[in-house]
């Protein structure tokens, strides 16, 4: 029997072969929680280097490493004190070089994380700004302003920090008097730079070159939509307590001036060999605005947070996939897909919540708890939906093990500034940052040789440790491996997308990518893979006995019978 031709709606045609990043699967290493080489309970670069073989075996194309630069760690390293070195906690500069060299030996590309919106308050520039006083060249690199009201005692405007609380902090001047205020869209230890200052621009171009010269393949750009603020820093229409990053709108986000920065950076990257690339962390809506970041002379890719924040709903996911591909196609960019990262509740937990769409800012022991089994079942189904799509996919460390969020972490362990800045009303992001389990029976599940771990790992990590899954048919790890191998073999990343109309309803969706048929049932009655197709991979553990049936919360991959 040959495959019948189902009624389809083509959204995106297959692309000719292009540079590596256009269809890459990129794995995010969050270094403090990946692998601890020296046993202090905090992951480091030498530890990560020894585990790179795991990523090669998994079958990803590239690694994005979250910040490892010198930092007081008030925001887990996204508060950078020196952009050209490595924090002693993570190793020394030579360890970064060794990591990159070993990754390259395995055929893996490396993105490092660039944090250009703000520095740490420990950065030499900010220290100099405090010492130099008002209206100095040193202060002009940041956004210092006089306060409003009598004696300048009120902040210059009504902006709020993304982490909660005001976005302004008042300094004490060198003469001991209460002084100016500086802007920080995040923690008060993360002063925002003034990107209208040519010194700031020159410095970051030099930082790009510093890492490109060391051989990195590109950059993940932190807060890529925030560097330029509206002239005059106008008040928001009304004071807002809304700190949900999905709602980033207003005079501090997505300003047109930011694109000029990316054009200059693109020119820097293009002057190097080897298809170096950038991926933007831009929480921008609608997708047509996001597409502006990935025009041909700007950033190469942007994370697709519309996909990450979709509810477990076939119609909504179908809309997001269609709109994403359509928006990116208007500028010739590839679409990316992502389900988790170090800032959001892990999807194996989100999808097991009564309201699976809830993004939340962390989950604590006193909150409603997820259904772990349902969450894992759906997480596996979501992975096969994502990895069958054309474009590039970003994986967060541990999702290949089906790791859930740590939802019962003791409050005394919390380190995310969100916890303090919201007066303990939001738990924050520590629950998705718990160190990885490598070996079920080893101390700290193999994360660290001494058993130390900067956050306590939950007991469920034992059954999800890598050594319990490696080589085990039906495990989440083997599912990811098989999906990545098939993805490569079938050229899925540079492929097409056409919806199979008969199988797209309220609770299911199906698409063709080249010859690969992906059928996902998001919760309704079982659906059948059409005649003429052979199932090659399924997200449940039914194996061959699953036949051509796709039960609820399951995705299958099928190819035409030949
Ligand atoms: C986005 C990063 O992913 C997040 O972890 C960090 O807190 C903020 N940017 C501020 O740098």
Coordinates of C-alpha atoms and ligand atoms in Angstrom, one line a residue:
X1 CA 0.0 0.0 0.0
X2 CA 1.3 3.5 -0.7
X3 CA 0.6 6.6 1.2
X4 CA -2.7 8.3 0.2
X5 CA -2.4 12.0 -0.4
X6 CA -4.2 13.6 2.5
X7 CA -5.7 17.1 2.1
X8 CA -3.0 19.5 3.2
X9 CA -2.4 23.2 3.7
X10 CA 1.1 24.2 2.9
X11 CA 2.5 26.9 5.3
X12 CA 6.2 26.7 4.7
X13 CA 8.2 25.1 1.8
X14 CA 11.4 23.2 2.3
X15 CA 14.6 25.3 2.2
X16 CA 17.8 24.7 0.3
X17 CA 20.8 23.6 2.4
X18 CA 22.1 26.6 4.3
X19 CA 24.5 27.5 7.1
X20 CA 24.6 25.1 10.1
X21 CA 22.6 27.2 12.5
X22 CA 19.5 27.4 10.3
X23 CA 18.4 23.9 11.3
X24 CA 20.5 23.3 14.4
X25 CA 19.4 21.7 17.6
X26 CA 21.1 23.7 20.4
X27 CA 21.4 22.4 23.9
X28 CA 21.5 24.9 26.8
X29 CA 24.2 24.2 29.4
X30 CA 23.4 26.1 32.6
X31 CA 26.9 25.7 34.0
X32 CA 26.3 25.9 37.7
X33 CA 23.9 23.0 37.5
X34 CA 25.4 20.8 34.7
X35 CA 28.4 19.1 36.2
X36 CA 30.6 19.9 39.1
X37 CA 34.3 19.1 38.6
X38 CA 35.8 20.3 41.8
X39 CA 33.2 19.1 44.3
X40 CA 32.1 22.4 45.8
X41 CA 28.5 21.8 44.8
X42 CA 28.4 24.3 42.0
X43 CA 28.9 23.2 38.4
X44 CA 31.9 24.4 36.6
X45 CA 33.6 24.5 33.1
X46 CA 36.0 21.6 33.8
X47 CA 33.0 19.5 34.9
X48 CA 31.0 20.5 31.9
X49 CA 33.9 19.6 29.6
X50 CA 34.0 16.0 30.9
X51 CA 30.3 15.6 30.1
X52 CA 30.4 16.9 26.5
X53 CA 30.4 13.3 25.3
X54 CA 26.8 13.0 26.6
X55 CA 25.7 15.8 24.2
X56 CA 27.5 14.3 21.3
X57 CA 25.8 11.0 22.0
X58 CA 22.4 12.7 22.4
X59 CA 23.0 14.1 18.9
X60 CA 22.7 17.9 19.3
X61 CA 24.5 20.3 17.0
X62 CA 25.5 23.0 19.3
X63 CA 25.8 24.1 22.9
X64 CA 24.7 27.4 24.4
X65 CA 26.5 28.1 27.7
X66 CA 24.8 30.5 30.2
X67 CA 27.2 33.1 31.7
X68 CA 30.4 31.9 33.4
X69 CA 32.0 35.3 33.7
X70 CA 33.3 37.0 36.9
X71 CA 30.2 38.0 38.8
X72 CA 28.9 38.5 42.4
X73 CA 26.2 36.1 41.3
X74 CA 23.2 38.2 42.4
X75 CA 21.4 37.0 39.3
X76 CA 23.2 33.7 38.8
X77 CA 25.9 35.3 36.6
X78 CA 23.6 37.5 34.5
X79 CA 25.3 40.3 36.5
X80 CA 28.6 40.4 34.8
X81 CA 31.6 42.2 36.4
X82 CA 34.1 41.4 33.7
X83 CA 33.1 40.3 30.2
X84 CA 36.6 38.9 29.3
X85 CA 37.2 36.4 32.0
X86 CA 35.9 33.4 33.9
X87 CA 34.6 33.4 37.5
X88 CA 36.8 31.4 39.8
X89 CA 33.6 29.5 40.7
X90 CA 33.5 28.2 37.1
X91 CA 37.3 27.9 36.5
X92 CA 39.8 30.0 34.6
X93 CA 39.9 31.4 31.1
X94 CA 41.9 28.4 29.9
X95 CA 39.0 26.2 31.0
X96 CA 36.7 28.1 28.7
X97 CA 39.2 27.6 25.9
X98 CA 39.4 23.9 26.8
X99 CA 35.6 23.6 26.8
X100 CA 35.3 25.2 23.3
X101 CA 38.1 23.0 22.0
X102 CA 36.6 19.8 23.3
X103 CA 33.2 20.7 22.0
X104 CA 34.7 21.3 18.6
X105 CA 36.5 18.0 18.8
X106 CA 33.0 16.4 19.2
X107 CA 31.7 18.4 16.3
X108 CA 29.6 20.6 18.6
X109 CA 29.4 24.4 18.0
X110 CA 29.5 26.7 21.0
X111 CA 27.4 29.9 21.8
X112 CA 28.4 31.9 24.8
X113 CA 26.0 34.2 26.5
X114 CA 26.4 38.0 26.0
X115 CA 24.7 40.3 28.6
X116 CA 24.7 43.8 27.1
X117 CA 21.7 45.4 28.7
X118 CA 23.3 45.8 32.1
X119 CA 26.5 45.1 33.9
X120 CA 27.0 44.1 37.5
X121 CA 27.3 46.9 40.0
X122 CA 30.7 45.4 40.6
X123 CA 31.9 46.2 37.1
X124 CA 34.8 48.6 36.9
X125 CA 32.7 51.1 34.9
X126 CA 29.9 51.2 37.5
X127 CA 32.3 51.6 40.4
X128 CA 34.0 54.5 38.5
X129 CA 30.6 56.0 37.9
X130 CA 29.8 56.1 41.6
X131 CA 33.1 57.6 42.4
X132 CA 33.1 60.2 39.6
X133 CA 29.8 61.8 40.7
X134 CA 26.9 63.5 38.8
X135 CA 27.3 64.6 35.2
X136 CA 30.6 62.9 34.6
X137 CA 31.6 60.9 31.6
X138 CA 31.7 57.8 33.8
X139 CA 28.1 58.2 34.7
X140 CA 27.1 58.7 31.1
X141 CA 27.7 55.0 30.4
X142 CA 24.7 54.2 32.5
X143 CA 21.3 55.8 33.0
X144 CA 21.8 58.1 36.0
X145 CA 19.2 60.8 36.5
X146 CA 18.3 63.3 39.1
X147 CA 15.2 62.4 41.2
X148 CA 11.9 64.1 41.0
X149 CA 10.1 66.1 43.7
X150 CA 11.6 68.0 46.7
X151 CA 15.3 67.3 47.0
X152 CA 15.1 64.8 44.2
X153 CA 13.7 62.2 46.6
X154 CA 11.4 60.5 44.1
X155 CA 12.6 58.2 41.3
X156 CA 12.9 59.8 37.9
X157 CA 10.0 57.9 36.5
X158 CA 7.5 55.2 37.4
X159 CA 9.1 52.2 35.8
X160 CA 9.2 48.9 37.7
X161 CA 11.9 46.2 37.8
X162 CA 11.1 43.0 35.9
X163 CA 12.1 41.2 39.2
X164 CA 9.7 43.3 41.3
X165 CA 10.0 46.6 43.1
X166 CA 11.1 50.0 41.6
X167 CA 13.5 50.1 38.6
X168 CA 15.5 52.9 40.2
X169 CA 17.9 53.0 43.1
X170 CA 19.3 56.1 44.6
X171 CA 23.0 56.4 45.3
X172 CA 24.9 58.2 48.0
X173 CA 27.3 60.7 46.4
X174 CA 31.1 60.7 47.2
X175 CA 30.4 63.6 49.6
X176 CA 27.9 61.5 51.6
X177 CA 24.8 63.3 50.4
X178 CA 21.8 61.5 48.9
X179 CA 22.3 61.7 45.2
X180 CA 21.2 60.6 41.8
X181 CA 19.2 57.6 40.8
X182 CA 20.2 54.8 38.3
X183 CA 18.0 52.7 36.2
X184 CA 17.9 48.9 36.5
X185 CA 15.3 46.9 34.7
X186 CA 16.3 43.9 36.7
X187 CA 18.0 43.7 40.2
X188 CA 19.6 46.8 41.7
X189 CA 22.9 45.1 41.3
X190 CA 22.3 45.1 37.5
X191 CA 22.6 48.8 36.3
X192 CA 21.4 49.4 32.8
X193 CA 23.9 50.7 30.3
X194 CA 23.2 53.7 28.1
X195 CA 23.3 52.4 24.6
X196 CA 23.3 55.9 23.1
X197 CA 26.9 56.2 24.4
X198 CA 29.5 55.4 21.8
X199 CA 31.9 53.9 24.4
X200 CA 29.3 51.3 25.3
X201 CA 28.9 50.3 21.6
X202 CA 32.7 50.2 21.1
X203 CA 33.2 48.1 24.2
X204 CA 30.7 45.4 23.3
X205 CA 32.0 45.1 19.7
X206 CA 35.4 44.5 21.4
X207 CA 33.9 41.9 23.7
X208 CA 32.4 40.1 20.7
X209 CA 35.8 40.1 19.0
X210 CA 37.4 38.8 22.2
X211 CA 35.2 35.7 22.2
X212 CA 35.2 35.2 18.4
X213 CA 39.0 35.3 18.5
X214 CA 38.9 32.5 21.1
X215 CA 36.9 30.4 18.6
X216 CA 33.3 30.6 19.8
X217 CA 30.7 30.1 17.1
X218 CA 28.3 32.7 18.3
X219 CA 26.3 34.4 21.0
X220 CA 23.0 34.2 22.8
X221 CA 22.0 37.8 23.4
X222 CA 20.4 38.5 26.8
X223 CA 17.4 40.9 26.9
X224 CA 17.9 41.7 23.3
X225 CA 14.8 43.8 23.1
X226 CA 15.7 46.0 26.1
X227 CA 18.9 47.9 25.4
X228 CA 17.5 51.0 23.9
X229 CA 15.0 53.1 25.9
X230 CA 12.5 55.7 24.6
X231 CA 14.1 59.2 24.6
X232 CA 13.4 61.0 27.8
X233 CA 12.6 57.8 29.6
X234 CA 8.8 58.7 29.7
X235 CA 6.6 57.4 32.5
X236 CA 4.5 54.4 31.7
X237 CA 0.8 55.4 31.2
X238 CA 0.1 54.0 34.7
X239 CA 2.4 52.5 37.3
X240 CA 2.3 48.8 36.7
X241 CA 3.1 45.9 38.9
X242 CA 3.1 43.6 35.9
X243 CA 6.5 41.9 36.0
X244 CA 5.6 39.0 33.6
X245 CA 8.3 39.0 30.9
X246 CA 5.7 37.9 28.4
X247 CA 4.1 41.4 28.7
X248 CA 7.3 43.3 27.8
X249 CA 5.8 46.4 26.2
X250 CA 6.4 50.1 26.8
X251 CA 9.2 52.6 26.5
X252 CA 11.9 50.3 27.7
X253 CA 11.2 47.4 25.3
X254 CA 11.5 46.7 21.6
X255 CA 12.5 50.2 20.6
X256 CA 13.4 50.7 17.0
X257 CA 16.9 52.0 17.8
X258 CA 18.0 48.5 19.0
X259 CA 18.2 47.3 15.4
X260 CA 21.1 49.5 14.5
X261 CA 23.1 47.7 17.2
X262 CA 22.4 44.4 15.7
X263 CA 23.4 45.6 12.2
X264 CA 26.8 46.6 13.6
X265 CA 27.2 43.3 15.4
X266 CA 26.3 41.3 12.3
X267 CA 29.0 43.1 10.4
X268 CA 31.5 42.0 13.1
X269 CA 30.4 38.4 12.9
X270 CA 30.4 38.4 9.2
X271 CA 34.0 39.5 9.2
X272 CA 34.9 36.1 10.7
X273 CA 35.0 32.8 9.0
X274 CA 32.8 29.8 9.9
X275 CA 29.2 31.0 9.9
X276 CA 29.2 32.6 13.4
X277 CA 25.7 33.3 14.6
X278 CA 23.6 35.1 17.2
X279 CA 20.3 34.2 18.8
X280 CA 18.3 36.9 20.5
X281 CA 16.4 36.6 23.7
X282 CA 13.6 39.0 22.7
X283 CA 10.3 38.8 24.5
X284 CA 8.5 40.6 21.8
X285 CA 5.0 40.4 20.5
X286 CA 3.4 40.1 18.0
X287 CA 5.6 37.7 15.9
X288 CA 5.8 40.3 13.1
X289 CA 7.7 42.6 15.5
X290 CA 10.0 39.6 16.5
X291 CA 10.7 39.1 12.8
X292 CA 12.4 42.5 12.7
X293 CA 15.2 41.2 14.8
X294 CA 16.1 38.4 12.3
X295 CA 16.2 40.5 9.1
X296 CA 19.1 39.4 6.9
X297 CA 21.5 42.0 8.3
X298 CA 20.7 41.6 12.0
X299 CA 20.5 38.7 14.4
X300 CA 20.4 35.2 12.9
X301 CA 17.7 33.7 15.1
X302 CA 15.4 34.6 18.0
X303 CA 13.9 32.4 20.6
X304 CA 10.2 31.6 19.9
X305 CA 8.5 32.4 23.2
X306 CA 5.1 32.3 21.6
X307 CA 5.7 28.5 21.2
X308 CA 7.0 28.1 24.7
X309 CA 4.0 29.9 26.3
X310 CA 1.3 28.1 24.2
X311 CA -1.2 26.2 26.1
X312 CA -1.6 22.4 25.6
X313 CA -4.2 23.0 23.0
X314 CA -4.1 21.8 19.4
X315 CA -5.8 24.8 17.8
X316 CA -3.6 27.3 19.7
X317 CA -0.4 25.4 18.9
X318 CA -1.4 25.1 15.3
X319 CA -1.9 28.9 15.1
X320 CA 1.4 29.6 16.8
X321 CA 3.3 27.3 14.4
X322 CA 1.6 28.8 11.4
X323 CA 2.2 32.4 12.5
X324 CA 5.8 31.7 13.5
X325 CA 6.8 30.2 10.2
X326 CA 4.9 32.8 8.2
X327 CA 6.4 35.7 10.2
X328 CA 10.0 34.4 9.9
X329 CA 9.5 33.6 6.2
X330 CA 8.7 37.2 5.4
X331 CA 12.4 38.0 6.3
X332 CA 13.9 34.8 5.1
X333 CA 14.8 33.7 8.7
X334 CA 14.4 30.2 10.1
X335 CA 12.0 29.7 12.9
X336 CA 13.1 28.4 16.3
X337 CA 11.3 26.3 18.8
X338 CA 11.8 26.0 22.5
X339 CA 9.9 24.5 25.4
X340 CA 12.0 25.3 28.4
X341 CA 15.0 27.3 29.7
X342 CA 16.4 28.5 33.0
X343 CA 13.8 31.2 33.4
X344 CA 10.6 29.2 33.2
X345 CA 8.9 26.3 35.0
X346 CA 10.1 23.1 33.2
X347 CA 7.6 21.9 30.7
X348 CA 7.4 18.4 32.2
X349 CA 5.9 20.2 35.2
X350 CA 3.9 22.9 33.4
X351 CA 2.1 20.3 31.3
X352 CA 1.2 18.3 34.4
X353 CA -0.5 21.3 36.0
X354 CA -4.3 21.6 36.1
X355 CA -3.8 24.8 34.0
X356 CA -1.0 23.6 31.8
X357 CA -0.7 27.1 30.2
X358 CA 0.3 28.7 33.4
X359 CA 3.7 30.2 33.1
X360 CA 4.0 31.3 36.6
X361 CA 7.1 32.5 38.4
X362 CA 8.0 29.3 40.1
X363 CA 6.0 26.7 42.1
X364 CA 6.4 26.1 45.9
X365 CA 5.4 23.4 48.3
X366 CA 2.3 25.4 49.3
X367 CA 1.1 25.7 45.6
X368 CA -1.0 23.2 43.7
X369 CA 1.3 20.4 42.6
X370 CA 1.7 18.8 39.2
X371 CA 0.7 15.4 38.0
X372 CA 4.2 14.1 37.3
X373 CA 3.1 11.2 35.2
X374 CA 0.8 13.3 33.0
X375 CA 3.4 16.0 32.8
X376 CA 6.1 13.5 31.5
X377 CA 3.7 11.9 29.1
X378 CA 2.8 15.3 27.6
X379 CA 6.4 16.5 27.7
X380 CA 7.5 13.6 25.5
X381 CA 4.6 14.3 23.2
X382 CA 5.6 18.0 23.0
X383 CA 9.2 17.1 22.2
X384 CA 8.1 15.1 19.2
X385 CA 5.8 17.9 18.1
X386 CA 8.8 20.3 18.4
X387 CA 11.5 18.2 16.9
X388 CA 9.5 17.4 13.8
X389 CA 9.1 21.0 12.9
X390 CA 11.3 22.8 10.3
X391 CA 13.8 25.3 11.7
X392 CA 16.0 25.2 14.7
X393 CA 15.2 23.8 18.2
X394 CA 16.6 24.8 21.6
X395 CA 16.7 22.2 24.4
X396 CA 17.3 23.0 28.1
X397 CA 19.6 20.7 30.0
X398 CA 17.7 17.9 31.6
X399 CA 14.7 17.9 29.4
X400 CA 16.2 14.9 27.5
X401 CA 15.8 13.1 30.9
X402 CA 12.2 14.3 31.3
X403 CA 13.2 16.2 34.4
X404 CA 10.4 18.0 36.3
X405 CA 10.7 21.3 38.2
X406 CA 11.6 21.0 41.8
X407 CA 8.3 22.2 43.2
X408 CA 8.9 21.5 46.8
X409 CA 12.3 23.2 47.2
X410 CA 12.7 24.6 50.7
X411 CA 12.2 28.4 50.8
X412 CA 15.5 28.8 52.7
X413 CA 17.4 27.5 49.7
X414 CA 16.0 30.1 47.2
X415 CA 18.6 32.3 45.5
X416 CA 16.7 33.9 42.7
X417 CA 16.4 37.7 43.3
X418 CA 12.8 37.4 42.3
X419 CA 12.0 35.7 45.6
X420 CA 13.3 38.6 47.7
X421 CA 12.3 41.5 45.4
X422 CA 8.7 40.3 45.3
X423 CA 8.5 40.1 49.1
X424 CA 8.3 36.3 48.8
X425 CA 5.2 36.4 46.7
X426 CA 6.8 34.8 43.7
X427 CA 9.0 31.7 44.2
X428 CA 11.3 32.5 41.4
X429 CA 13.3 30.3 39.0
X430 CA 15.4 28.1 41.3
X431 CA 13.1 25.1 40.7
X432 CA 14.1 24.7 37.1
X433 CA 17.8 25.2 37.9
X434 CA 18.4 22.2 40.1
X435 CA 21.7 20.2 39.3
X436 CA 21.4 17.4 36.9
X437 CA 21.2 13.7 37.9
X438 CA 23.8 11.6 36.0
X439 CA 24.0 8.5 38.1
X440 CA 21.1 7.3 40.3
X441 CA 23.2 5.7 43.0
X442 CA 26.0 8.2 43.3
X443 CA 26.2 11.1 45.7
X444 CA 24.3 14.1 44.4
X445 CA 23.2 11.7 41.6
X446 CA 26.6 12.1 40.1
X447 CA 26.5 15.8 39.7
X448 CA 29.4 16.3 42.0
X449 CA 32.1 14.0 43.3
X450 CA 31.5 15.0 46.9
X451 CA 27.8 14.9 46.9
X452 CA 27.5 18.6 47.4
X453 CA 24.8 20.4 45.4
X454 CA 24.0 24.1 45.6
X455 CA 20.3 23.3 45.5
X456 CA 18.9 20.1 46.9
X457 CA 17.8 17.6 44.2
X458 CA 14.3 16.1 44.6
X459 CA 14.0 12.3 45.0
X460 CA 12.3 11.9 41.6
X461 CA 15.7 12.7 40.1
X462 CA 16.9 9.2 40.9
X463 CA 14.6 7.4 38.6
X464 CA 15.3 10.1 35.9
X465 CA 19.1 9.9 36.2
X466 CA 20.9 9.4 32.9
X467 CA 22.3 6.0 33.8
X468 CA 18.7 4.7 34.5
X469 CA 17.7 5.7 31.0
X470 CA 20.7 5.2 28.8
X471 CA 20.2 2.1 26.6
X472 CA 16.7 1.5 28.1
X473 CA 14.0 1.2 25.4
X474 CA 11.2 3.6 25.9
X475 CA 13.2 6.0 28.2
X476 CA 12.9 9.7 27.6
X477 CA 16.6 9.9 26.9
X478 CA 16.4 7.2 24.2
X479 CA 13.3 9.0 22.8
X480 CA 15.2 12.2 22.4
X481 CA 18.2 10.4 20.9
X482 CA 16.1 8.6 18.4
X483 CA 14.2 11.8 17.5
X484 CA 17.4 13.7 16.9
X485 CA 18.8 10.9 14.8
X486 CA 15.7 10.7 12.6
X487 CA 15.5 14.5 12.4
X488 CA 19.0 14.5 10.9
X489 CA 18.4 11.6 8.6
X490 CA 15.2 13.0 7.2
X491 CA 16.5 16.6 6.9
X492 CA 13.6 17.7 9.1
X493 CA 15.3 21.0 10.1
X494 CA 15.4 22.3 6.5
X495 CA 12.1 20.8 5.7
X496 CA 8.5 21.9 5.0
X497 CA 5.3 22.3 6.9
X498 CA 1.9 21.4 5.7
X499 CA -1.1 20.8 7.9
X500 CA -3.0 17.5 7.4
X501 CA -6.5 18.9 7.5
X502 CA -8.4 15.7 8.3
X503 CA -6.4 15.2 11.4
X504 CA -6.4 18.7 12.7
X505 CA -9.3 19.2 15.0
X506 CA -10.0 20.6 18.5
X507 CA -7.8 18.1 20.2
X508 CA -5.4 16.8 17.6
X509 CA -3.1 18.1 15.0
X510 CA -1.0 16.6 12.2
X511 CA 1.5 17.9 9.8
X512 CA 3.8 16.8 7.1
X513 CA 7.4 17.8 7.0
X514 CA 8.7 16.5 3.7
X515 CA 7.6 12.9 3.9
X516 CA 7.6 12.8 7.7
X517 CA 4.0 12.7 9.1
X518 CA 3.7 13.9 12.7
X519 CA 0.4 13.2 14.4
X520 CA -0.2 14.6 17.9
X521 CA -3.2 13.9 20.0
X522 CA -3.4 16.6 22.7
X523 CA -6.1 14.9 24.8
X524 CA -9.1 13.6 22.9
X525 CA -10.3 10.2 21.6
X526 CA -7.5 8.2 20.0
X527 CA -6.7 9.1 16.4
X528 CA -5.3 6.9 13.7
X529 CA -2.3 7.3 11.5
X530 CA -3.6 7.1 8.0
X531 CA -3.2 4.0 5.8
X532 CA 0.0 3.9 3.8
X533 CA 2.2 5.1 6.7
X534 CA 4.5 3.3 9.0
X535 CA 5.1 4.5 12.5
X536 CA 8.8 5.0 13.2
X537 CA 8.7 6.7 16.6
X538 CA 6.1 7.3 19.3
X539 CA 6.2 9.4 22.4
X540 CA 4.4 6.8 24.6
X541 CA 6.0 3.5 25.6
X542 CA 3.6 1.3 23.7
X543 CA 6.3 0.3 21.2
X544 CA 5.2 -1.9 18.3
X545 CA 2.0 -2.9 20.2
X546 CA 0.8 0.7 19.7
X547 CA 0.1 0.0 16.1
X548 CA -1.2 3.0 14.2
X549 CA -3.3 4.4 17.1
X550 CA -2.4 7.7 18.7
X551 CA -3.9 7.9 22.1
X552 CA -4.4 11.0 24.2
X553 CA -1.3 13.1 25.0
X554 CA 0.8 11.2 22.5
X555 CA 2.7 12.1 19.3
X556 CA 3.9 9.7 16.7
X557 CA 6.2 10.1 13.7
X558 CA 5.4 8.0 10.6
X559 CA 6.8 7.7 7.1
X560 CA 5.2 6.4 3.9
X561 CA 5.3 2.7 3.3
X562 CA 7.5 1.9 0.4
Ligands
LIG1 C1 17.3 36.9 30.9 C2 18.0 35.8 31.5 O1 17.7 34.6 30.8 C3 17.6 35.8 33.0 O2 18.1 34.6 33.6 C4 18.2 37.0 33.6 O3 17.7 37.1 34.9 C5 17.7 38.3 32.9 N1 17.8 38.2 31.4 C6 18.5 39.5 33.3 O4 19.8 39.4 32.7

